[in-house]
Coordinates of N, CA and C in Angstrom, one line a residue:
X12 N 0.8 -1.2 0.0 CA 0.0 0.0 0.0 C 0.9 1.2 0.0
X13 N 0.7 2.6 -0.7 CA 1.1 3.7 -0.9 C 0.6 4.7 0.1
X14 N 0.9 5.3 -0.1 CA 0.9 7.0 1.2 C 0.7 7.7 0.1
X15 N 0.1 9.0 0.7 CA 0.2 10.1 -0.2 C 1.4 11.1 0.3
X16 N 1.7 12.1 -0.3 CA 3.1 12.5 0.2 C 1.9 13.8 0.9
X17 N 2.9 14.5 1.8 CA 2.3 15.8 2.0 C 2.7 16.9 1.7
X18 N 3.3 16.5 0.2 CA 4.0 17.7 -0.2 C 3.3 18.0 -1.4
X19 N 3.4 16.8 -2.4 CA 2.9 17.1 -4.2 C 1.7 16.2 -3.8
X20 N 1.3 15.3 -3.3 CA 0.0 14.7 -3.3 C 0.0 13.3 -4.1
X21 N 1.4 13.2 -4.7 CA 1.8 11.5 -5.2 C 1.4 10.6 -4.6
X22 N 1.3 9.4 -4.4 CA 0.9 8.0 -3.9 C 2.3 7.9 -4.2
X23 N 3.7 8.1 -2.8 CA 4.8 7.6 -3.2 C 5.2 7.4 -1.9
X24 N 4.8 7.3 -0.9 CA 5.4 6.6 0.3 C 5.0 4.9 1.0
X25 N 5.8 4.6 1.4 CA 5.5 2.8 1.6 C 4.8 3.1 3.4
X26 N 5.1 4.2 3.9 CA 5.0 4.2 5.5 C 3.9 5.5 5.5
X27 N 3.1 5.4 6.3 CA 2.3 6.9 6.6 C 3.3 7.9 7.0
X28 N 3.2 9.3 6.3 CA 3.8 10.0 6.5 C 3.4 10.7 8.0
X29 N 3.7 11.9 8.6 CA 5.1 12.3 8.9 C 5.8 11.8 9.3
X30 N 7.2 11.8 9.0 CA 8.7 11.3 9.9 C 9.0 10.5 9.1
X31 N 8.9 9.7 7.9 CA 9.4 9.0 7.6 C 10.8 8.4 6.9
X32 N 11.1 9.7 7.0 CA 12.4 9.9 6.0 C 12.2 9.4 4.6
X33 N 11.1 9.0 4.3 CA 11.2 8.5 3.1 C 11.4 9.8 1.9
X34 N 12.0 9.7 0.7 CA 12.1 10.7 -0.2 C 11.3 10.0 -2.0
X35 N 10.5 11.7 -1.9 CA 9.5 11.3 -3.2 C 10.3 12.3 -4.2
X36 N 9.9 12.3 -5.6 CA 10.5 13.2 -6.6 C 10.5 14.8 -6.2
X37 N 10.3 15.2 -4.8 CA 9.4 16.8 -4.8 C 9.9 17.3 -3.4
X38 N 10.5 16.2 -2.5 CA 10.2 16.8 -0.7 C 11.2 15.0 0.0
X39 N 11.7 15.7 1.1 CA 11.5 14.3 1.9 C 11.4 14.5 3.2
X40 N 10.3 13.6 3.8 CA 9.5 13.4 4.4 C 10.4 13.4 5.8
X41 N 10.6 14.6 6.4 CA 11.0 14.7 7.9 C 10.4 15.7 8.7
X42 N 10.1 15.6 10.2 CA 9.1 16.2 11.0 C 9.9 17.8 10.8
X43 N 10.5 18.3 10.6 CA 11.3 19.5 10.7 C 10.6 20.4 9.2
X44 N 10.9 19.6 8.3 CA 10.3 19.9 6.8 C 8.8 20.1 6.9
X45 N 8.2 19.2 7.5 CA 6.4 19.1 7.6 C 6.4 20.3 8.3
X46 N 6.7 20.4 10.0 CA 6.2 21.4 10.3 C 6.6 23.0 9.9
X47 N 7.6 23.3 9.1 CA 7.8 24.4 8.6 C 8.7 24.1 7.3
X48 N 7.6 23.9 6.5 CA 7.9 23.6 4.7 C 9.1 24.8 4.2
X49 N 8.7 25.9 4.6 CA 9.8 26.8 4.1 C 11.1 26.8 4.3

């Protein structure tokens, strides 16, 4: 099963996001990034 990212909205994570370190074409997925994308 896929995740959605919370960045571009892909079906490209294997784990529910946040924290997962996982990396999609656009963002990767760390609690630091989530909570302040900028």
């Amino acid at each position: 099963m896929k995740y959605k990212c919370p960045c571009c909205g892909y079906m490209t994570f294997a784990e529910p996001p946040p924290g997962t370190f996982e990396i999609c074409p656009v963002w990767e997925d760390d609690n630091i990034q989530y909570d302040d994308p900028d």
